[in-house]
Short mmCIF file of C-alpha atoms and ligand atoms in Angstrom, two decimals:
data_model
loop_
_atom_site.label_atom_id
_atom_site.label_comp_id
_atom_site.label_asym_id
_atom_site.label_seq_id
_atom_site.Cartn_x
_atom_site.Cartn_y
_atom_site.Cartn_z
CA UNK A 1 131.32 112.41 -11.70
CA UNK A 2 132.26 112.18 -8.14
CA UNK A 3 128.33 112.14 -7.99
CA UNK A 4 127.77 109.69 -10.16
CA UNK A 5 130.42 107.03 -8.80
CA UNK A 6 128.97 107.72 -5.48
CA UNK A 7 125.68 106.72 -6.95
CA UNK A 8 127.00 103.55 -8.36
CA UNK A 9 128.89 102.20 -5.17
CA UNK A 10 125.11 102.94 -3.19
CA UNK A 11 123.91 100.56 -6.14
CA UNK A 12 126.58 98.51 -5.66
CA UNK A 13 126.34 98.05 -1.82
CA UNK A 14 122.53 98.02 -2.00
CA UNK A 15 122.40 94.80 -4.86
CA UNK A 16 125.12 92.86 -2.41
CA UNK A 17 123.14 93.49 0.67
CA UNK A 18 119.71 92.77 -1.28
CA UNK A 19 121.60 89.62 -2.61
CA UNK A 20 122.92 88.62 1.06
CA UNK A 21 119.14 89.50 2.45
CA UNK A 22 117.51 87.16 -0.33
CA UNK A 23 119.92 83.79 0.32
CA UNK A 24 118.94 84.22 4.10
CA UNK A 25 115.17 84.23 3.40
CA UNK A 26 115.29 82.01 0.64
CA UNK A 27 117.43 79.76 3.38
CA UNK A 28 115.28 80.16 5.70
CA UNK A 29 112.15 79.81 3.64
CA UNK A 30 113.54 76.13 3.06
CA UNK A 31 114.72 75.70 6.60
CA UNK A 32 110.81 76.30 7.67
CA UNK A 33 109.18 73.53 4.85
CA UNK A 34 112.44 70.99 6.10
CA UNK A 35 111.00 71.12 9.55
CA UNK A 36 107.72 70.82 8.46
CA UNK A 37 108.44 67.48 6.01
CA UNK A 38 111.13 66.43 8.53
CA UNK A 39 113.87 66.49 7.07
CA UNK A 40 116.55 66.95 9.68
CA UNK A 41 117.77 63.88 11.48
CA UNK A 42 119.78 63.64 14.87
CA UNK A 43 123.50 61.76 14.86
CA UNK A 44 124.58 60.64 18.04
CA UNK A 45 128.51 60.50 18.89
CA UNK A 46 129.70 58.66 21.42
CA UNK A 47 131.45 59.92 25.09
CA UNK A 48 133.39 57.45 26.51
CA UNK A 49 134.17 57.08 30.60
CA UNK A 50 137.85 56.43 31.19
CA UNK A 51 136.61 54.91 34.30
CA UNK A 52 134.32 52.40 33.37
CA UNK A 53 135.39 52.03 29.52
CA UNK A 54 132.30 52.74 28.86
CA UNK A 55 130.10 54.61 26.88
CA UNK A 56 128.00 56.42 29.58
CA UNK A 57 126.76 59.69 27.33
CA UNK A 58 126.27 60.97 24.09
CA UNK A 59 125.94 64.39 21.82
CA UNK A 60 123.07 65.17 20.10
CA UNK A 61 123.66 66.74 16.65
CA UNK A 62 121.47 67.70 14.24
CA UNK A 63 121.92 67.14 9.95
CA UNK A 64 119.90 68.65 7.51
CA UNK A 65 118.71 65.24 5.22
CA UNK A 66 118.16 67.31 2.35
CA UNK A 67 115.69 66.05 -0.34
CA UNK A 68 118.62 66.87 -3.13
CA UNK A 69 121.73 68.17 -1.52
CA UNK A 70 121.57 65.25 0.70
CA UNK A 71 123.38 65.59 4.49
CA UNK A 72 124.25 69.06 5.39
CA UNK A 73 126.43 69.59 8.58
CA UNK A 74 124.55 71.85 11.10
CA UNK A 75 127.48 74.92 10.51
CA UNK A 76 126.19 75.71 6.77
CA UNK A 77 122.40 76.05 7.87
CA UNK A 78 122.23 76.79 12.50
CA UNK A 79 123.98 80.59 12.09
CA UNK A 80 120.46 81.00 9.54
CA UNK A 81 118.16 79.82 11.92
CA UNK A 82 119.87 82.09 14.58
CA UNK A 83 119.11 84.87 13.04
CA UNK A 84 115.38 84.14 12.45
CA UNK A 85 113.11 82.49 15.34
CA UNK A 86 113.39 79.41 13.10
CA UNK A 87 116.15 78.24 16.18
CA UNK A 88 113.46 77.95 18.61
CA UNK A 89 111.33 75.25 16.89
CA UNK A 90 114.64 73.78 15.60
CA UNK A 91 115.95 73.86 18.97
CA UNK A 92 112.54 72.34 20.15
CA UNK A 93 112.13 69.99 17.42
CA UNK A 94 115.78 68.28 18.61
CA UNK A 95 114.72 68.59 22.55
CA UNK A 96 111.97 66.33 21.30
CA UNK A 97 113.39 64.00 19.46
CA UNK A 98 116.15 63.32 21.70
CA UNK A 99 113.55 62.60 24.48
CA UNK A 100 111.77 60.28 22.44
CA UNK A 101 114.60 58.54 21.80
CA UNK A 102 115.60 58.23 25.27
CA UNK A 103 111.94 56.42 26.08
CA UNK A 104 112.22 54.06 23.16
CA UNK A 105 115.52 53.11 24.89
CA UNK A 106 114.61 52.85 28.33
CA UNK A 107 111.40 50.52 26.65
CA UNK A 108 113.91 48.23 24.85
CA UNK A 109 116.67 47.89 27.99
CA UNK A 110 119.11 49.52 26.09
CA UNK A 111 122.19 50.77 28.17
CA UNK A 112 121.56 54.01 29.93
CA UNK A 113 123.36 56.48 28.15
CA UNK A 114 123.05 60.33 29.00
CA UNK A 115 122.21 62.79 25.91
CA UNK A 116 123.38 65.91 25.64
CA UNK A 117 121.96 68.79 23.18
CA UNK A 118 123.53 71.87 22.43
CA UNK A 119 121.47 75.08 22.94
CA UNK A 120 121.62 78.48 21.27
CA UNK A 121 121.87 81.43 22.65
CA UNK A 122 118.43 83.00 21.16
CA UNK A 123 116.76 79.60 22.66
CA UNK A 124 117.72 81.20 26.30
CA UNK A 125 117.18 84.70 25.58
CA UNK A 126 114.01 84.76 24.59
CA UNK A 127 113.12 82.47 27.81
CA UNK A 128 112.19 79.42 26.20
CA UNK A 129 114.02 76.96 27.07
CA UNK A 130 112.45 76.29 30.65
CA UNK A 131 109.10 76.37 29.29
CA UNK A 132 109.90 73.44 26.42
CA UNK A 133 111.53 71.61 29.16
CA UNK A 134 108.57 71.51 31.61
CA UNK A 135 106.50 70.56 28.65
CA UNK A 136 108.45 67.32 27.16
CA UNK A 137 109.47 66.19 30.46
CA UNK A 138 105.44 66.05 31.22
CA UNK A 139 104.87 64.31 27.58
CA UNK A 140 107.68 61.85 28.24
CA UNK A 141 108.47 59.25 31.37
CA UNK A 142 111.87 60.13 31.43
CA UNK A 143 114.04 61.49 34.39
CA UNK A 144 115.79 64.62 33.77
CA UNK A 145 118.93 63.71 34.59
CA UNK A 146 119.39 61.85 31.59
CA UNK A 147 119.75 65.30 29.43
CA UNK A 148 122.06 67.36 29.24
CA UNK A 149 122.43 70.96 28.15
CA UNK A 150 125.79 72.06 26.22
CA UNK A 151 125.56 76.17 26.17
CA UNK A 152 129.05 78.18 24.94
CA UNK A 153 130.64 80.89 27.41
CA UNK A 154 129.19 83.36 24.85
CA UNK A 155 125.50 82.17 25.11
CA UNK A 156 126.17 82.11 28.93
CA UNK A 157 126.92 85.35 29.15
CA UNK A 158 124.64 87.19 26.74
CA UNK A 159 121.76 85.62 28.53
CA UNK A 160 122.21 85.88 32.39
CA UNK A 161 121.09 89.20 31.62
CA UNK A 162 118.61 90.69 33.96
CA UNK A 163 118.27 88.63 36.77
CA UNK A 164 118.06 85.23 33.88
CA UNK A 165 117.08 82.65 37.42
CA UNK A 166 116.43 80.01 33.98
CA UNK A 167 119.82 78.09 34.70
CA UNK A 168 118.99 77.57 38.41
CA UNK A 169 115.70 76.38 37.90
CA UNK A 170 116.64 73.94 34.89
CA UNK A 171 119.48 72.31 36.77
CA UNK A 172 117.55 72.27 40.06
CA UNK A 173 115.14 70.24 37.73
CA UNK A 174 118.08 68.20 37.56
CA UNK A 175 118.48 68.27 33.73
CA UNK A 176 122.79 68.37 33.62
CA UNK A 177 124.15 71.49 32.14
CA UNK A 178 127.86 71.81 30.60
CA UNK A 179 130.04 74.68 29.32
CA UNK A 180 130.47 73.65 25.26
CA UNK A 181 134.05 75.11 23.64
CA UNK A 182 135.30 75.95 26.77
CA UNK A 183 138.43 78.20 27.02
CA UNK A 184 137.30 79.81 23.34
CA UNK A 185 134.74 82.17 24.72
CA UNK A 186 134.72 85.08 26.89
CA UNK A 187 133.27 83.83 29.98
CA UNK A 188 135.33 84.85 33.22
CA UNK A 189 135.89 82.14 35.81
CA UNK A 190 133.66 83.78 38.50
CA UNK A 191 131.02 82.64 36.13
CA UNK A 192 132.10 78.77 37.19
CA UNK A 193 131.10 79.57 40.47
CA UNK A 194 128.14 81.65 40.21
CA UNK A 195 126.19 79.19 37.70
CA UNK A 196 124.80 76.03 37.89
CA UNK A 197 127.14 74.34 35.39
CA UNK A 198 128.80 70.67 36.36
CA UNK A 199 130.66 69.67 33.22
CA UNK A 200 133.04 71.48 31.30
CA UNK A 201 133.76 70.47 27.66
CA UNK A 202 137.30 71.49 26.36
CA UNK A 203 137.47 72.64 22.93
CA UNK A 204 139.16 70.54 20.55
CA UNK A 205 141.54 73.59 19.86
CA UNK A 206 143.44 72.49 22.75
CA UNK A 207 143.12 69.01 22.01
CA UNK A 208 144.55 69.36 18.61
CA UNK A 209 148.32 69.94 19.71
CA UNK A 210 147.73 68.38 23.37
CA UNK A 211 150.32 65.80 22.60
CA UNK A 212 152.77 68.17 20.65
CA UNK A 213 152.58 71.41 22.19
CA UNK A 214 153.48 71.75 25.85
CA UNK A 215 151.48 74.93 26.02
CA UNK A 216 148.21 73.43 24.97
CA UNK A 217 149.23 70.58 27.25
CA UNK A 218 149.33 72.38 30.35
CA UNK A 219 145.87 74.38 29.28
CA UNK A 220 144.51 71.11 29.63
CA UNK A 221 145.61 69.67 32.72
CA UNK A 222 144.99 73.17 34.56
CA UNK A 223 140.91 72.72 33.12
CA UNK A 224 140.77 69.20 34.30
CA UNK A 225 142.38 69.92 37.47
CA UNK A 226 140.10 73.08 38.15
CA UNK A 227 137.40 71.29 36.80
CA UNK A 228 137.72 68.77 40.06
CA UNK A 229 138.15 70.77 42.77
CA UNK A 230 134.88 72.65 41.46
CA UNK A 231 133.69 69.16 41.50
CA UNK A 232 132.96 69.34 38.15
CA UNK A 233 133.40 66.81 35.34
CA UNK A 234 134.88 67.31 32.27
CA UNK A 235 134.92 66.35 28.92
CA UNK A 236 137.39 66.53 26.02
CA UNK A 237 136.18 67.16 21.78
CA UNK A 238 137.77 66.20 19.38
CA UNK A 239 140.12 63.64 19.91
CA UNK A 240 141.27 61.51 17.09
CA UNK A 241 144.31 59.95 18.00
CA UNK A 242 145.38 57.15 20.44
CA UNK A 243 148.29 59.17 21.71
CA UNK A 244 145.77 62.44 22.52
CA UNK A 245 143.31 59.69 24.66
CA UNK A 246 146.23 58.23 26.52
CA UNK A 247 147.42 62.05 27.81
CA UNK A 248 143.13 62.38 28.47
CA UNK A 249 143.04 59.69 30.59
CA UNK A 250 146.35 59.78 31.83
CA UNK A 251 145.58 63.37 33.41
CA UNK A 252 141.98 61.69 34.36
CA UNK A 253 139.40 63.58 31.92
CA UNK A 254 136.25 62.12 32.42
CA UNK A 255 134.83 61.59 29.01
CA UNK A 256 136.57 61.40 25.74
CA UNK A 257 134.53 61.72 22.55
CA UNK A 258 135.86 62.24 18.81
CA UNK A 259 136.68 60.47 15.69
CA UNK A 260 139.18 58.20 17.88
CA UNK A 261 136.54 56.38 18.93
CA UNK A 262 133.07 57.19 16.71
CA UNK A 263 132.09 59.90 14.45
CA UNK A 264 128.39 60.82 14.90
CA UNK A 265 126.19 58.07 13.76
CA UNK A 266 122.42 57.71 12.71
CA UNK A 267 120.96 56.24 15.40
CA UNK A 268 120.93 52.60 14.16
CA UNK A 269 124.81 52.73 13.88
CA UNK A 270 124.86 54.41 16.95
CA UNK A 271 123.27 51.18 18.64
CA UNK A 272 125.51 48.71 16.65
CA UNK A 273 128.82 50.43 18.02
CA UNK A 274 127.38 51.14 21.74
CA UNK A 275 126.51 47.02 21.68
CA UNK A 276 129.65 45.93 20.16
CA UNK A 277 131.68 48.29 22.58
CA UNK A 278 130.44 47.22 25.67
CA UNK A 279 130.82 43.38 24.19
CA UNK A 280 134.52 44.09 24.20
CA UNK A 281 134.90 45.25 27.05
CA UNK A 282 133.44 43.18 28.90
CA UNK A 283 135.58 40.24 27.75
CA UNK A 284 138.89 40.00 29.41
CA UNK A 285 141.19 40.21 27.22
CA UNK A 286 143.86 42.30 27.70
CA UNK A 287 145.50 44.41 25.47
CA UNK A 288 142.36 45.41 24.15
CA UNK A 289 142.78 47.83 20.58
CA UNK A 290 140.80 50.68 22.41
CA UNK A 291 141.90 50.30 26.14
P1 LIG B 1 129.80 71.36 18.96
O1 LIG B 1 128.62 71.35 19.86
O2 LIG B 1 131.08 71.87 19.54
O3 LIG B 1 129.93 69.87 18.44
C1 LIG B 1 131.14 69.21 18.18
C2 LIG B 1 131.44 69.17 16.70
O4 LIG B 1 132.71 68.55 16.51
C3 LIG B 1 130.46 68.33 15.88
O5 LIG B 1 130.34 68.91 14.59
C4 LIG B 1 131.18 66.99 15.80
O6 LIG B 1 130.75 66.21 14.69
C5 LIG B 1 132.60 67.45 15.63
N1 LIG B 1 133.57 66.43 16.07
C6 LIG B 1 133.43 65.50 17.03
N2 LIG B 1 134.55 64.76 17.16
C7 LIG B 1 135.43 65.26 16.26
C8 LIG B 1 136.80 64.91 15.91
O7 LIG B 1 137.40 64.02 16.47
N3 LIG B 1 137.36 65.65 14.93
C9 LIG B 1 136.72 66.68 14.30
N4 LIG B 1 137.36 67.34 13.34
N5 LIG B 1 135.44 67.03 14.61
C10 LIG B 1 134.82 66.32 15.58
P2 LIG B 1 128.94 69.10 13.89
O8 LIG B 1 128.06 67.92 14.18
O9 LIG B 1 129.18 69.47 12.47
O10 LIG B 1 128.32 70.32 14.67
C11 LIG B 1 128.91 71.59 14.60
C12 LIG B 1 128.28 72.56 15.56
O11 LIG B 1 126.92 72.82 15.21
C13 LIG B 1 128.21 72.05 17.00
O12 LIG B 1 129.49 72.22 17.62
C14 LIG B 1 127.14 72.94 17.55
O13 LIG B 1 127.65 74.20 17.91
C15 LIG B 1 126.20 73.12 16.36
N6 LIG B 1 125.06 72.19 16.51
C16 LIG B 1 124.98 70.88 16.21
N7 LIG B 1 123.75 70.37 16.49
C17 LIG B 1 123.04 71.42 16.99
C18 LIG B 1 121.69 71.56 17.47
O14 LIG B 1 120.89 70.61 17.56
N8 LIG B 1 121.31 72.81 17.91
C19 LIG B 1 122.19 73.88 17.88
N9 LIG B 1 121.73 75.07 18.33
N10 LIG B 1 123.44 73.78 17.45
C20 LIG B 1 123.88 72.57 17.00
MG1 LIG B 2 128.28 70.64 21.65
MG1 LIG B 3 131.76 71.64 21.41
MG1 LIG B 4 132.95 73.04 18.92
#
């Protein structure tokens, strides 16, 4: 008996684990004909400068356009692609676009605006980020300074593994790189002064309560005020509320992005609300809804 029932949880385990091992290849079977038929599009969500109210930079983030399911958020299909090599030509397929983008801006005099993409962790441990970025800076006119890398503490430190010199070389390239989540990770803060990085990005965990929790309030000022005096710049997700921008800028964060302001937009919208922002601001009205 005791025999048998051992037989039948092996079964058990075994159908659940060939069940779990089938979705991921079947997912990432589709994930490999959606890059080929291009189906994944790039939103772009506004980050706004508190010192010149404007919008001087932008995220990058990739949506599945599926054929039938129709938009699916990058959470449901990235942690697949992560686990096959699929992330690397995702990873380079966005790198791409984003650059493109950039040169059909500079060709129509659209404002400068500074694009950050977010980077897995695979991407830099197999070494192939550097590479990809040699290569589409050569296919495209555009100076590197107008991308930016967003890498979590957890990517940072599984991949400054032996001797990684990667992050030196890309930000001596002068391509920008920024700590994404920070404070969520488990990066120490020697790792602030021993890397390259020149923007921190606060995770919207602490932004969530920033204006109702005096704990999560002084998290935040102690980044920003770090931040500085590493002359770096920082930037805070997530912020959907008038009252959380007014603390931001009030305690001098840099750049303020979130649903306050924009949710990530195809790119046409994008355009539309980057125009009609800088339209009202540059009237002189006071009072202004957003400033
Ligand atoms: P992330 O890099 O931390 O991006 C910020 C996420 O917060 C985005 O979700 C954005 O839409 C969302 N967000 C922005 N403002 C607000 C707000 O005010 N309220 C709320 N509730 N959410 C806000 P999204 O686009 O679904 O992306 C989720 C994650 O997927 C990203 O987190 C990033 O880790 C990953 N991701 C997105 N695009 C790419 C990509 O091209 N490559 C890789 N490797 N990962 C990506
Ligand atoms: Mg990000
Ligand atoms: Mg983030
Ligand atoms: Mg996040």
């Amino acid at each position: 008996n005791a025999k048998r029932a051992g037989r039948n949880c092996y079964m058990f385990f075994s159908e659940s684990m060939n069940k779990a091992a089938s979705i991921q290849l079947e997912t990432e079977n589709n994930l490999k004909i959606a890059l080929q038929n291009d189906e994944f599009t790039i939103f772009y969500q506004p980050k706004v400068s508190y010192k010149s109210k404007q919008i001087t930079q932008a995220e990058a983030l990739i949506r599945w356009n599926h054929p039938k399911k129709g938009l699916i958020p990058p959470n449901i299909f990235i942690p697949i692609a992560e686990k096959s090599d699929l992330i690397i030509d995702i990873g380079k397929w966005v790198r791409d676009q984003v650059l493109q983008q950039l040169t059909i801006w500079q060709e129509k005099n659209f404002p400068p605006i500074k694009v950050s993409v977010n980077v897995s962790g695979k991407e830099f441990i197999k070494r192939e980020v550097l590479q990809h970025l040699l290569d589409i800076f050569m296919k495209y006119q555009i100076a590197p300074h107008w991308l930016e890398l967003e890498i979590t503490e957890d990517t940072l430190i599984q991949s400054i593994k032996d001797n990684n010199t990667d992050y030196e070389i890309i930000r001596g390239m002068d391509v920008g790189l920024a700590i994404d989540d920070f404070g969520t990770g488990y990066c120490s803060l020697g790792y602030l002064k021993d890397y390259p990085f020149e923007t921190l990005k606060i995770d919207k965990s602490f932004i969530n309560n920033v204006t109702k929790n005096e704990k999560d309030a002084s998290i935040v000022k102690t980044i920003i005020a770090m931040a500085h005096s590493l002359n770096m710049s920082v930037v805070a997700e997530g912020v959907e509320t008038q009252e959380q921008r007014d603390f931001l800028v009030a305690n001098k964060c840099d750049l303020i992005q979130g649903y306050f302001y924009c949710k990530p937009q195809p790119v046409d919208k994008f355009e539309e609300f980057v125009h009609n922002f800088s339209q009202q601001n540059q009237t002189n009205t006071p009072n202004l809804a957003l400033f």
